[in-house]
Amino acid sequence: MLSEIKHMTVNDYDRVMEFIKIVFPDAVSILERVIFGSPFRRPDNFAYIEEDGRIISFVGLFPHRVRLGDSEVRAGEIEAVGTHPKFRGRGLASQLMEYWIQYMKEEGIALSWLYGIPNFYQQFGFEYALPFHKYTYTTIAPGQLTDLQPTHQVRAMEQKDLGAVSSIYDFCNRHISGSAIRSLGYWEHRFQTTTFGPHRWIVVSDGGAVIGYLWLTESDGELTVRESGAINEAACQSMASYLFELSKAHPQVREIGVMGPHTSPLARYLYRWGARRACTNEIYPGTWGGMVRIIDLANTLDALSATMSRRLAASPLSNHSGCYTITSEVGSAGLEIRQGQVRVVPVSDKAQGIWIPGPVLTQMIMGYKGLEDRADVVRPQDETLVQLLSILFPPDHPWVWDLELSEELLSV
């Protein structure tokens, strides 16, 4: 028997907090801020099931806009999934999950993602397809930066710099799948809520324009870049020199950590000076990343069509033409290619078809893994189609920077 699902209101504060204290006792303050203290969430982003006036199961959905290749899609993040211990085993969380999945389908949301316990969310069509951004590190010993000299001014970030910083972020992430589309309001909120304690924001200026930025935290034992952006190598050199000078005040720091994708400008610059990759996962043991589900395959591919056309134009199949149908558990979609231009069309019986398991297709579309990584379960009708799909969906170093998670985990 299905239970009635209700959306949260501001009047539900006491009941929600009572539920959180029971179900998430180690994350009460974090979830209070996420659910009630975020300017980016509304009360109706959260739904629940109640019994005798008490909330017994709870799931949230937070809408985003994210990049997929260099296109944009609507995405929804599932969060705060939980059921009261006395009411587990009744499928209540599953009802709420299916409710939000159907909601996303009706609202035209293309993708959904979440971070959660292992071996549970696959039943709802989710698959690991995003590295967990907070634990994707580039590390370098301060001594490896000794000889670097700043080429530009490095100073504390000011409110007036946020527009330039936002533009640099867009420039650096314009091709990175999973990166969030951020508003200026986001930057104002982030800056206001992380200018205390160990947090520090700095920018690199060429005398007029801002050409790079760093958000970092420092202590006697840690010096970590939470986020960075730069438009050229000179900005990276100035930031690296600044990090070395800052490390002198913290002699216990053996390594400087740089979060974010390994393809970021600062990370690529530091590799030239001996930096290495180091990944850990202390928060979600047993999981190695975010899970993604394709909500609407045709919608997703349509949003990606311009990106697929650009990828094809730069390949040996730039003049290719053909009609194809991609089918999986998440649905079917037709692709028509004419002289290298890709567009989504209705499914046709005359098109050459390929079945790709939903988890594999999800990882391909996100760029988490290429088709060649799962050749054992994908059997297209000819090798040209293998080559074509490898071009349209190449490994892409996807990542997600959650709008709130990083702040909540770092709050002191």
mmCIF file of C-alpha atoms in Angstrom:
data_model
loop_
_atom_site.group_PDB
_atom_site.id
_atom_site.type_symbol
_atom_site.label_atom_id
_atom_site.label_comp_id
_atom_site.label_asym_id
_atom_site.label_seq_id
_atom_site.Cartn_x
_atom_site.Cartn_y
_atom_site.Cartn_z
ATOM 1 C CA MET A 1 0.000 0.000 0.000
ATOM 2 C CA LEU A 2 1.419 3.365 -1.026
ATOM 3 C CA SER A 3 1.726 6.052 1.614
ATOM 4 C CA GLU A 4 0.781 9.682 1.103
ATOM 5 C CA ILE A 5 3.756 11.849 0.170
ATOM 6 C CA LYS A 6 3.848 15.463 1.362
ATOM 7 C CA HIS A 7 6.190 18.364 0.687
ATOM 8 C CA MET A 8 7.897 20.065 3.591
ATOM 9 C CA THR A 9 6.858 23.557 4.692
ATOM 10 C CA VAL A 10 8.559 26.035 7.016
ATOM 11 C CA ASN A 11 6.120 24.920 9.716
ATOM 12 C CA ASP A 12 7.664 21.432 9.686
ATOM 13 C CA TYR A 13 10.947 22.593 11.282
ATOM 14 C CA ASP A 14 10.437 20.897 14.671
ATOM 15 C CA ARG A 15 9.271 17.599 13.175
ATOM 16 C CA VAL A 16 12.075 17.512 10.604
ATOM 17 C CA MET A 17 14.717 18.245 13.238
ATOM 18 C CA GLU A 18 13.302 15.507 15.477
ATOM 19 C CA PHE A 19 13.574 13.098 12.529
ATOM 20 C CA ILE A 20 17.137 14.186 11.708
ATOM 21 C CA LYS A 21 18.312 13.711 15.308
ATOM 22 C CA ILE A 22 17.102 10.114 15.208
ATOM 23 C CA VAL A 23 18.143 9.140 11.665
ATOM 24 C CA PHE A 24 21.258 11.286 11.170
ATOM 25 C CA PRO A 25 22.647 11.827 14.690
ATOM 26 C CA ASP A 26 26.165 12.554 13.408
ATOM 27 C CA ALA A 27 25.036 15.184 10.894
ATOM 28 C CA VAL A 28 22.377 17.207 12.716
ATOM 29 C CA SER A 29 23.973 20.636 12.359
ATOM 30 C CA ILE A 30 25.032 19.972 8.765
ATOM 31 C CA LEU A 31 21.564 18.916 7.640
ATOM 32 C CA GLU A 32 19.907 21.749 9.537
ATOM 33 C CA ARG A 33 21.952 24.202 7.484
ATOM 34 C CA VAL A 34 21.413 22.298 4.237
ATOM 35 C CA ILE A 35 17.639 22.020 4.676
ATOM 36 C CA PHE A 36 16.779 25.265 6.455
ATOM 37 C CA GLY A 37 19.777 27.566 6.038
ATOM 38 C CA SER A 38 20.518 27.486 2.326
ATOM 39 C CA PRO A 39 19.386 30.338 0.072
ATOM 40 C CA PHE A 40 19.398 27.881 -2.835
ATOM 41 C CA ARG A 41 16.807 25.473 -1.438
ATOM 42 C CA ARG A 42 13.074 25.865 -0.918
ATOM 43 C CA PRO A 43 11.014 23.925 1.633
ATOM 44 C CA ASP A 44 9.229 22.072 -1.164
ATOM 45 C CA ASN A 45 12.587 20.660 -2.332
ATOM 46 C CA PHE A 46 12.018 18.082 0.429
ATOM 47 C CA ALA A 47 9.303 15.441 0.646
ATOM 48 C CA TYR A 48 8.309 13.091 3.445
ATOM 49 C CA ILE A 49 5.961 10.360 4.604
ATOM 50 C CA GLU A 50 4.380 10.644 8.051
ATOM 51 C CA GLU A 51 2.517 8.390 10.437
ATOM 52 C CA ASP A 52 0.513 9.580 13.436
ATOM 53 C CA GLY A 53 1.877 13.075 12.900
ATOM 54 C CA ARG A 54 5.521 11.961 12.968
ATOM 55 C CA ILE A 55 7.834 12.084 9.942
ATOM 56 C CA ILE A 56 9.081 8.557 9.291
ATOM 57 C CA SER A 57 10.817 8.865 5.887
ATOM 58 C CA PHE A 58 12.410 11.818 4.118
ATOM 59 C CA VAL A 59 14.109 12.556 0.756
ATOM 60 C CA GLY A 60 15.165 15.847 -0.841
ATOM 61 C CA LEU A 61 15.700 16.921 -4.436
ATOM 62 C CA PHE A 62 17.848 19.947 -5.280
ATOM 63 C CA PRO A 63 17.670 21.193 -8.902
ATOM 64 C CA HIS A 64 20.912 22.310 -10.618
ATOM 65 C CA ARG A 65 22.136 23.268 -14.042
ATOM 66 C CA VAL A 66 25.343 21.459 -14.918
ATOM 67 C CA ARG A 67 27.661 21.104 -17.872
ATOM 68 C CA LEU A 68 27.686 17.977 -19.955
ATOM 69 C CA GLY A 69 30.688 18.281 -22.196
ATOM 70 C CA ASP A 70 30.422 21.948 -23.087
ATOM 71 C CA SER A 71 26.620 21.878 -23.143
ATOM 72 C CA GLU A 72 24.239 22.573 -20.269
ATOM 73 C CA VAL A 73 21.560 20.276 -18.844
ATOM 74 C CA ARG A 74 19.111 20.410 -15.994
ATOM 75 C CA ALA A 75 19.992 18.041 -13.178
ATOM 76 C CA GLY A 76 18.541 17.105 -9.814
ATOM 77 C CA GLU A 77 20.558 16.049 -6.782
ATOM 78 C CA ILE A 78 18.957 13.534 -4.439
ATOM 79 C CA GLU A 79 19.887 14.262 -0.817
ATOM 80 C CA ALA A 80 19.025 13.597 2.838
ATOM 81 C CA VAL A 81 17.608 10.112 2.184
ATOM 82 C CA GLY A 82 16.521 8.424 5.398
ATOM 83 C CA THR A 83 13.868 6.393 7.203
ATOM 84 C CA HIS A 84 13.162 6.139 10.927
ATOM 85 C CA PRO A 85 14.708 2.868 12.236
ATOM 86 C CA LYS A 86 11.345 1.558 13.470
ATOM 87 C CA PHE A 87 9.795 1.916 10.014
ATOM 88 C CA ARG A 88 12.509 0.505 7.774
ATOM 89 C CA GLY A 89 11.843 -2.421 5.471
ATOM 90 C CA ARG A 90 8.494 -1.043 4.313
ATOM 91 C CA GLY A 91 9.797 0.539 1.111
ATOM 92 C CA LEU A 92 9.103 4.085 2.261
ATOM 93 C CA ALA A 93 12.382 5.570 0.995
ATOM 94 C CA SER A 94 11.829 3.713 -2.278
ATOM 95 C CA GLN A 95 8.427 5.378 -2.640
ATOM 96 C CA LEU A 96 10.007 8.781 -2.139
ATOM 97 C CA MET A 97 12.828 8.005 -4.562
ATOM 98 C CA GLU A 98 10.375 6.906 -7.261
ATOM 99 C CA TYR A 99 8.268 9.994 -6.564
ATOM 100 C CA TRP A 100 11.210 12.321 -7.246
ATOM 101 C CA ILE A 101 12.314 10.329 -10.312
ATOM 102 C CA GLN A 102 8.826 10.690 -11.798
ATOM 103 C CA TYR A 103 8.832 14.378 -10.857
ATOM 104 C CA MET A 104 12.125 14.886 -12.717
ATOM 105 C CA LYS A 105 10.736 13.136 -15.792
ATOM 106 C CA GLU A 106 7.690 15.415 -15.799
ATOM 107 C CA GLU A 107 9.812 18.537 -15.265
ATOM 108 C CA GLY A 108 12.228 17.780 -18.115
ATOM 109 C CA ILE A 109 15.228 17.230 -15.837
ATOM 110 C CA ALA A 110 17.801 15.225 -17.791
ATOM 111 C CA LEU A 111 20.114 13.776 -15.117
ATOM 112 C CA SER A 112 20.103 13.038 -11.419
ATOM 113 C CA TRP A 113 22.966 12.338 -9.066
ATOM 114 C CA LEU A 114 23.629 11.570 -5.405
ATOM 115 C CA TYR A 115 26.293 10.565 -2.909
ATOM 116 C CA GLY A 116 25.245 7.712 -0.668
ATOM 117 C CA ILE A 117 25.707 4.286 0.823
ATOM 118 C CA PRO A 118 27.021 1.578 -1.526
ATOM 119 C CA ASN A 119 24.954 -1.193 -3.113
ATOM 120 C CA PHE A 120 21.579 0.488 -2.613
ATOM 121 C CA TYR A 121 20.861 3.097 -5.272
ATOM 122 C CA GLN A 122 21.558 0.841 -8.257
ATOM 123 C CA GLN A 123 17.998 -0.464 -7.829
ATOM 124 C CA PHE A 124 16.792 3.014 -8.858
ATOM 125 C CA GLY A 125 18.996 3.125 -11.961
ATOM 126 C CA PHE A 126 21.936 5.047 -10.456
ATOM 127 C CA GLU A 127 25.520 4.127 -11.282
ATOM 128 C CA TYR A 128 28.912 5.425 -10.143
ATOM 129 C CA ALA A 129 29.912 8.005 -12.722
ATOM 130 C CA LEU A 130 31.465 10.949 -10.873
ATOM 131 C CA PRO A 131 34.626 11.105 -8.774
ATOM 132 C CA PHE A 132 33.896 12.645 -5.379
ATOM 133 C CA HIS A 133 35.388 16.107 -5.845
ATOM 134 C CA LYS A 134 36.530 16.712 -2.272
ATOM 135 C CA TYR A 135 38.859 13.744 -2.403
ATOM 136 C CA THR A 136 40.374 14.241 -5.808
ATOM 137 C CA TYR A 137 43.729 15.709 -4.884
ATOM 138 C CA THR A 138 46.854 17.007 -6.473
ATOM 139 C CA THR A 139 49.626 17.173 -3.875
ATOM 140 C CA ILE A 140 53.034 18.796 -3.912
ATOM 141 C CA ALA A 141 55.741 19.359 -1.293
ATOM 142 C CA PRO A 142 56.330 23.081 -0.597
ATOM 143 C CA GLY A 143 60.053 22.661 -1.263
ATOM 144 C CA GLN A 144 59.319 21.789 -4.889
ATOM 145 C CA LEU A 145 58.098 25.375 -5.403
ATOM 146 C CA THR A 146 61.132 27.108 -3.901
ATOM 147 C CA ASP A 147 62.452 28.677 -7.100
ATOM 148 C CA LEU A 148 59.175 30.149 -8.332
ATOM 149 C CA GLN A 149 58.707 33.898 -8.377
ATOM 150 C CA PRO A 150 55.366 35.735 -8.688
ATOM 151 C CA THR A 151 54.789 37.441 -12.006
ATOM 152 C CA HIS A 152 51.679 39.347 -10.926
ATOM 153 C CA GLN A 153 50.150 40.917 -7.841
ATOM 154 C CA VAL A 154 48.583 38.519 -5.333
ATOM 155 C CA ARG A 155 46.097 40.051 -2.887
ATOM 156 C CA ALA A 156 43.055 39.261 -0.767
ATOM 157 C CA MET A 157 39.830 38.848 -2.695
ATOM 158 C CA GLU A 158 37.225 41.578 -2.362
ATOM 159 C CA GLN A 159 33.499 41.679 -3.047
ATOM 160 C CA LYS A 160 34.131 43.629 -6.241
ATOM 161 C CA ASP A 161 36.203 40.730 -7.626
ATOM 162 C CA LEU A 162 33.347 38.204 -7.622
ATOM 163 C CA GLY A 163 32.177 38.958 -11.163
ATOM 164 C CA ALA A 164 35.682 38.356 -12.534
ATOM 165 C CA VAL A 165 36.100 35.222 -10.420
ATOM 166 C CA SER A 166 32.786 33.899 -11.735
ATOM 167 C CA SER A 167 33.987 34.442 -15.316
ATOM 168 C CA ILE A 168 37.284 32.642 -14.603
ATOM 169 C CA TYR A 169 35.368 29.697 -13.116
ATOM 170 C CA ASP A 170 33.226 29.503 -16.259
ATOM 171 C CA PHE A 171 36.338 29.659 -18.460
ATOM 172 C CA CYS A 172 38.129 26.873 -16.567
ATOM 173 C CA ASN A 173 35.096 24.559 -16.415
ATOM 174 C CA ARG A 174 33.554 25.203 -19.822
ATOM 175 C CA HIS A 175 34.351 21.660 -21.019
ATOM 176 C CA ILE A 176 34.144 19.739 -17.716
ATOM 177 C CA SER A 177 31.114 17.464 -17.418
ATOM 178 C CA GLY A 178 29.358 17.699 -14.092
ATOM 179 C CA SER A 179 30.572 21.179 -13.178
ATOM 180 C CA ALA A 180 27.765 23.350 -11.856
ATOM 181 C CA ILE A 181 26.461 26.457 -13.595
ATOM 182 C CA ARG A 182 26.903 29.099 -10.899
ATOM 183 C CA SER A 183 25.065 32.375 -10.457
ATOM 184 C CA LEU A 184 26.616 35.519 -9.050
ATOM 185 C CA GLY A 185 24.373 34.927 -6.042
ATOM 186 C CA TYR A 186 26.156 31.625 -5.493
ATOM 187 C CA TRP A 187 29.544 33.376 -5.440
ATOM 188 C CA GLU A 188 28.303 36.033 -3.027
ATOM 189 C CA HIS A 189 26.970 33.340 -0.690
ATOM 190 C CA ARG A 190 30.123 31.245 -0.926
ATOM 191 C CA PHE A 191 32.370 34.231 -0.278
ATOM 192 C CA GLN A 192 30.293 35.442 2.677
ATOM 193 C CA THR A 193 30.173 32.026 4.333
ATOM 194 C CA THR A 194 33.853 31.109 3.908
ATOM 195 C CA THR A 195 35.724 34.216 5.021
ATOM 196 C CA PHE A 196 36.307 33.100 8.595
ATOM 197 C CA GLY A 197 38.596 30.865 10.626
ATOM 198 C CA PRO A 198 41.003 28.904 8.442
ATOM 199 C CA HIS A 199 39.502 30.067 5.141
ATOM 200 C CA ARG A 200 41.311 32.448 2.831
ATOM 201 C CA TRP A 201 40.418 33.842 -0.601
ATOM 202 C CA ILE A 202 43.036 35.458 -2.824
ATOM 203 C CA VAL A 203 43.162 36.710 -6.389
ATOM 204 C CA VAL A 204 45.941 37.271 -8.895
ATOM 205 C CA SER A 205 45.784 40.618 -10.695
ATOM 206 C CA ASP A 206 47.731 41.836 -13.697
ATOM 207 C CA GLY A 207 47.439 45.383 -12.395
ATOM 208 C CA GLY A 208 43.878 45.800 -13.553
ATOM 209 C CA ALA A 209 42.042 42.611 -14.398
ATOM 210 C CA VAL A 210 41.763 39.546 -12.140
ATOM 211 C CA ILE A 211 43.379 36.566 -13.897
ATOM 212 C CA GLY A 212 43.272 33.890 -11.176
ATOM 213 C CA TYR A 213 41.805 33.005 -7.791
ATOM 214 C CA LEU A 214 42.343 30.621 -4.876
ATOM 215 C CA TRP A 215 40.077 29.513 -2.062
ATOM 216 C CA LEU A 216 42.168 27.742 0.546
ATOM 217 C CA THR A 217 42.219 26.710 4.178
ATOM 218 C CA GLU A 218 45.290 26.786 6.359
ATOM 219 C CA SER A 219 46.361 25.505 9.744
ATOM 220 C CA ASP A 220 49.607 24.404 11.351
ATOM 221 C CA GLY A 221 49.208 20.948 9.856
ATOM 222 C CA GLU A 222 47.350 21.568 6.607
ATOM 223 C CA LEU A 223 47.445 23.870 3.613
ATOM 224 C CA THR A 224 44.732 22.949 1.147
ATOM 225 C CA VAL A 225 43.448 24.677 -1.965
ATOM 226 C CA ARG A 226 39.708 24.085 -1.975
ATOM 227 C CA GLU A 227 39.234 25.610 -5.399
ATOM 228 C CA SER A 228 41.272 27.481 -7.965
ATOM 229 C CA GLY A 229 40.924 29.094 -11.346
ATOM 230 C CA ALA A 230 43.347 30.767 -13.761
ATOM 231 C CA ILE A 231 43.257 32.059 -17.308
ATOM 232 C CA ASN A 232 46.964 31.598 -18.065
ATOM 233 C CA GLU A 233 50.220 30.063 -16.861
ATOM 234 C CA ALA A 234 51.462 33.321 -15.331
ATOM 235 C CA ALA A 235 48.515 33.312 -12.931
ATOM 236 C CA CYS A 236 49.322 29.705 -11.956
ATOM 237 C CA GLN A 237 52.969 30.595 -11.313
ATOM 238 C CA SER A 238 51.984 33.505 -9.098
ATOM 239 C CA MET A 239 49.578 31.287 -7.134
ATOM 240 C CA ALA A 240 52.186 28.533 -6.738
ATOM 241 C CA SER A 241 54.752 31.075 -5.501
ATOM 242 C CA TYR A 242 52.166 32.440 -3.059
ATOM 243 C CA LEU A 243 51.465 28.944 -1.720
ATOM 244 C CA PHE A 244 55.172 28.391 -1.130
ATOM 245 C CA GLU A 245 55.501 31.674 0.783
ATOM 246 C CA LEU A 246 52.405 30.835 2.824
ATOM 247 C CA SER A 247 53.815 27.403 3.683
ATOM 248 C CA LYS A 248 56.755 29.064 5.450
ATOM 249 C CA ALA A 249 54.375 30.118 8.216
ATOM 250 C CA HIS A 250 53.330 26.478 8.671
ATOM 251 C CA PRO A 251 56.522 24.393 8.921
ATOM 252 C CA GLN A 252 54.491 21.295 9.861
ATOM 253 C CA VAL A 253 52.904 21.237 6.413
ATOM 254 C CA ARG A 254 54.635 18.508 4.406
ATOM 255 C CA GLU A 255 52.349 18.675 1.374
ATOM 256 C CA ILE A 256 50.041 21.217 -0.207
ATOM 257 C CA GLY A 257 46.774 19.680 -1.388
ATOM 258 C CA VAL A 258 44.834 20.978 -4.383
ATOM 259 C CA MET A 259 41.222 19.806 -4.714
ATOM 260 C CA GLY A 260 39.281 19.652 -7.952
ATOM 261 C CA PRO A 261 39.828 17.951 -11.304
ATOM 262 C CA HIS A 262 43.318 16.884 -12.328
ATOM 263 C CA THR A 263 42.785 18.869 -15.500
ATOM 264 C CA SER A 264 42.483 22.255 -13.758
ATOM 265 C CA PRO A 265 45.055 24.897 -14.831
ATOM 266 C CA LEU A 266 46.753 24.971 -11.429
ATOM 267 C CA ALA A 267 46.945 21.168 -11.188
ATOM 268 C CA ARG A 268 48.453 20.888 -14.688
ATOM 269 C CA TYR A 269 50.989 23.571 -13.821
ATOM 270 C CA LEU A 270 52.003 21.856 -10.570
ATOM 271 C CA TYR A 271 52.536 18.510 -12.320
ATOM 272 C CA ARG A 272 55.433 20.137 -14.139
ATOM 273 C CA TRP A 273 57.061 20.769 -10.767
ATOM 274 C CA GLY A 274 56.689 17.253 -9.453
ATOM 275 C CA ALA A 275 53.128 17.200 -8.101
ATOM 276 C CA ARG A 276 51.386 13.855 -7.861
ATOM 277 C CA ARG A 277 47.864 12.556 -7.651
ATOM 278 C CA ALA A 278 46.534 11.276 -4.334
ATOM 279 C CA CYS A 279 42.950 10.212 -3.709
ATOM 280 C CA THR A 280 41.255 9.187 -0.482
ATOM 281 C CA ASN A 281 37.658 8.734 0.590
ATOM 282 C CA GLU A 282 37.199 9.246 4.294
ATOM 283 C CA ILE A 283 33.543 10.259 4.308
ATOM 284 C CA TYR A 284 31.925 7.503 2.300
ATOM 285 C CA PRO A 285 34.016 4.337 2.753
ATOM 286 C CA GLY A 286 33.169 1.751 0.138
ATOM 287 C CA THR A 287 32.035 4.291 -2.435
ATOM 288 C CA TRP A 288 34.379 5.951 -4.855
ATOM 289 C CA GLY A 289 32.205 8.656 -6.240
ATOM 290 C CA GLY A 290 28.906 10.199 -7.069
ATOM 291 C CA MET A 291 26.157 8.126 -8.648
ATOM 292 C CA VAL A 292 24.253 9.312 -11.712
ATOM 293 C CA ARG A 293 20.995 8.276 -13.336
ATOM 294 C CA ILE A 294 19.799 9.298 -16.783
ATOM 295 C CA ILE A 295 16.247 10.521 -16.237
ATOM 296 C CA ASP A 296 15.368 11.236 -19.880
ATOM 297 C CA LEU A 297 17.725 9.791 -22.497
ATOM 298 C CA ALA A 298 16.410 11.794 -25.459
ATOM 299 C CA ASN A 299 16.460 15.009 -23.430
ATOM 300 C CA THR A 300 20.016 14.329 -22.284
ATOM 301 C CA LEU A 301 21.305 13.544 -25.776
ATOM 302 C CA ASP A 302 19.483 16.537 -27.239
ATOM 303 C CA ALA A 303 21.245 18.834 -24.780
ATOM 304 C CA LEU A 304 24.519 17.150 -25.717
ATOM 305 C CA SER A 305 23.959 17.322 -29.506
ATOM 306 C CA ALA A 306 26.039 20.471 -30.091
ATOM 307 C CA THR A 307 28.890 18.998 -28.055
ATOM 308 C CA MET A 308 28.675 15.701 -29.970
ATOM 309 C CA SER A 309 28.772 17.617 -33.267
ATOM 310 C CA ARG A 310 31.908 19.478 -32.190
ATOM 311 C CA ARG A 311 33.559 16.243 -31.089
ATOM 312 C CA LEU A 312 32.702 14.606 -34.388
ATOM 313 C CA ALA A 313 33.952 17.590 -36.416
ATOM 314 C CA ALA A 314 37.410 17.195 -34.876
ATOM 315 C CA SER A 315 37.582 13.453 -35.627
ATOM 316 C CA PRO A 316 38.356 11.190 -38.616
ATOM 317 C CA LEU A 317 34.565 10.743 -39.013
ATOM 318 C CA SER A 318 33.912 14.465 -39.502
ATOM 319 C CA ASN A 319 31.906 13.833 -42.700
ATOM 320 C CA HIS A 320 30.058 10.790 -41.407
ATOM 321 C CA SER A 321 26.324 10.324 -42.009
ATOM 322 C CA GLY A 322 23.948 7.722 -40.610
ATOM 323 C CA CYS A 323 20.902 7.022 -38.447
ATOM 324 C CA TYR A 324 21.149 5.139 -35.160
ATOM 325 C CA THR A 325 19.015 4.095 -32.218
ATOM 326 C CA ILE A 326 20.517 3.860 -28.746
ATOM 327 C CA THR A 327 18.489 1.729 -26.350
ATOM 328 C CA SER A 328 18.924 0.846 -22.684
ATOM 329 C CA GLU A 329 16.870 0.377 -19.534
ATOM 330 C CA VAL A 330 16.551 4.167 -19.275
ATOM 331 C CA GLY A 331 14.823 4.431 -22.658
ATOM 332 C CA SER A 332 15.581 4.843 -26.360
ATOM 333 C CA ALA A 333 16.668 7.757 -28.501
ATOM 334 C CA GLY A 334 17.406 8.218 -32.173
ATOM 335 C CA LEU A 335 20.512 9.952 -33.485
ATOM 336 C CA GLU A 336 20.699 11.326 -36.998
ATOM 337 C CA ILE A 337 24.119 12.337 -38.308
ATOM 338 C CA ARG A 338 24.431 14.291 -41.548
ATOM 339 C CA GLN A 339 27.866 15.421 -42.662
ATOM 340 C CA GLY A 340 29.080 15.362 -39.078
ATOM 341 C CA GLN A 341 26.114 17.244 -37.571
ATOM 342 C CA VAL A 342 24.342 15.311 -34.796
ATOM 343 C CA ARG A 343 20.729 15.731 -33.792
ATOM 344 C CA VAL A 344 18.223 13.722 -31.776
ATOM 345 C CA VAL A 345 15.295 12.328 -33.773
ATOM 346 C CA PRO A 346 12.381 9.956 -33.105
ATOM 347 C CA VAL A 347 13.339 6.295 -32.937
ATOM 348 C CA SER A 348 13.120 4.555 -36.317
ATOM 349 C CA ASP A 349 12.931 0.856 -37.146
ATOM 350 C CA LYS A 350 15.195 1.541 -40.138
ATOM 351 C CA ALA A 351 18.019 2.948 -38.008
ATOM 352 C CA GLN A 352 20.993 0.855 -36.990
ATOM 353 C CA GLY A 353 20.459 -0.051 -33.369
ATOM 354 C CA ILE A 354 22.648 -0.719 -30.369
ATOM 355 C CA TRP A 355 21.721 -1.878 -26.890
ATOM 356 C CA ILE A 356 23.865 -0.406 -24.113
ATOM 357 C CA PRO A 357 23.181 -1.353 -20.473
ATOM 358 C CA GLY A 358 21.974 1.645 -18.475
ATOM 359 C CA PRO A 359 24.975 1.745 -16.093
ATOM 360 C CA VAL A 360 27.407 1.617 -19.032
ATOM 361 C CA LEU A 361 25.529 4.285 -20.983
ATOM 362 C CA THR A 362 25.455 6.527 -17.907
ATOM 363 C CA GLN A 363 29.226 6.282 -17.465
ATOM 364 C CA MET A 364 29.777 6.901 -21.199
ATOM 365 C CA ILE A 365 27.589 10.011 -21.321
ATOM 366 C CA MET A 366 29.228 11.459 -18.211
ATOM 367 C CA GLY A 367 32.686 10.696 -19.585
ATOM 368 C CA TYR A 368 33.504 8.569 -16.540
ATOM 369 C CA LYS A 369 34.465 5.607 -18.734
ATOM 370 C CA GLY A 370 34.692 5.060 -22.467
ATOM 371 C CA LEU A 371 32.922 2.419 -24.534
ATOM 372 C CA GLU A 372 36.148 0.452 -24.855
ATOM 373 C CA ASP A 373 36.146 -0.039 -21.070
ATOM 374 C CA ARG A 374 32.949 -2.103 -21.339
ATOM 375 C CA ALA A 375 33.312 -3.789 -24.713
ATOM 376 C CA ASP A 376 32.369 -7.080 -23.043
ATOM 377 C CA VAL A 377 28.727 -6.011 -22.583
ATOM 378 C CA VAL A 378 28.225 -3.786 -25.648
ATOM 379 C CA ARG A 379 27.996 -5.567 -29.004
ATOM 380 C CA PRO A 380 27.224 -3.142 -31.832
ATOM 381 C CA GLN A 381 26.490 -4.328 -35.340
ATOM 382 C CA ASP A 382 29.764 -3.036 -36.805
ATOM 383 C CA GLU A 383 33.074 -1.532 -35.749
ATOM 384 C CA THR A 384 32.290 1.858 -37.297
ATOM 385 C CA LEU A 385 29.612 2.293 -34.657
ATOM 386 C CA VAL A 386 32.155 1.462 -31.954
ATOM 387 C CA GLN A 387 34.462 4.156 -33.318
ATOM 388 C CA LEU A 388 31.573 6.613 -33.634
ATOM 389 C CA LEU A 389 30.365 6.138 -30.050
ATOM 390 C CA SER A 390 33.926 6.415 -28.734
ATOM 391 C CA ILE A 391 34.153 9.815 -30.451
ATOM 392 C CA LEU A 392 30.744 11.035 -29.286
ATOM 393 C CA PHE A 393 31.304 9.921 -25.680
ATOM 394 C CA PRO A 394 35.029 10.143 -24.836
ATOM 395 C CA PRO A 395 36.509 9.881 -21.321
ATOM 396 C CA ASP A 396 36.009 13.404 -20.018
ATOM 397 C CA HIS A 397 37.301 13.797 -16.407
ATOM 398 C CA PRO A 398 33.859 14.589 -14.971
ATOM 399 C CA TRP A 399 33.446 16.151 -11.549
ATOM 400 C CA VAL A 400 30.835 17.853 -9.391
ATOM 401 C CA TRP A 401 31.343 20.649 -6.940
ATOM 402 C CA ASP A 402 28.300 20.503 -4.687
ATOM 403 C CA LEU A 403 26.793 23.904 -3.945
ATOM 404 C CA GLU A 404 26.596 23.201 -0.207
ATOM 405 C CA LEU A 405 28.471 20.038 0.688
ATOM 406 C CA SER A 406 31.932 21.558 0.643
ATOM 407 C CA GLU A 407 30.883 24.425 2.883
ATOM 408 C CA GLU A 408 29.100 22.225 5.395
ATOM 409 C CA LEU A 409 31.993 19.792 5.711
ATOM 410 C CA LEU A 410 34.466 22.618 6.243
ATOM 411 C CA SER A 411 32.426 24.751 8.638
ATOM 412 C CA VAL A 412 33.965 25.314 12.074
#
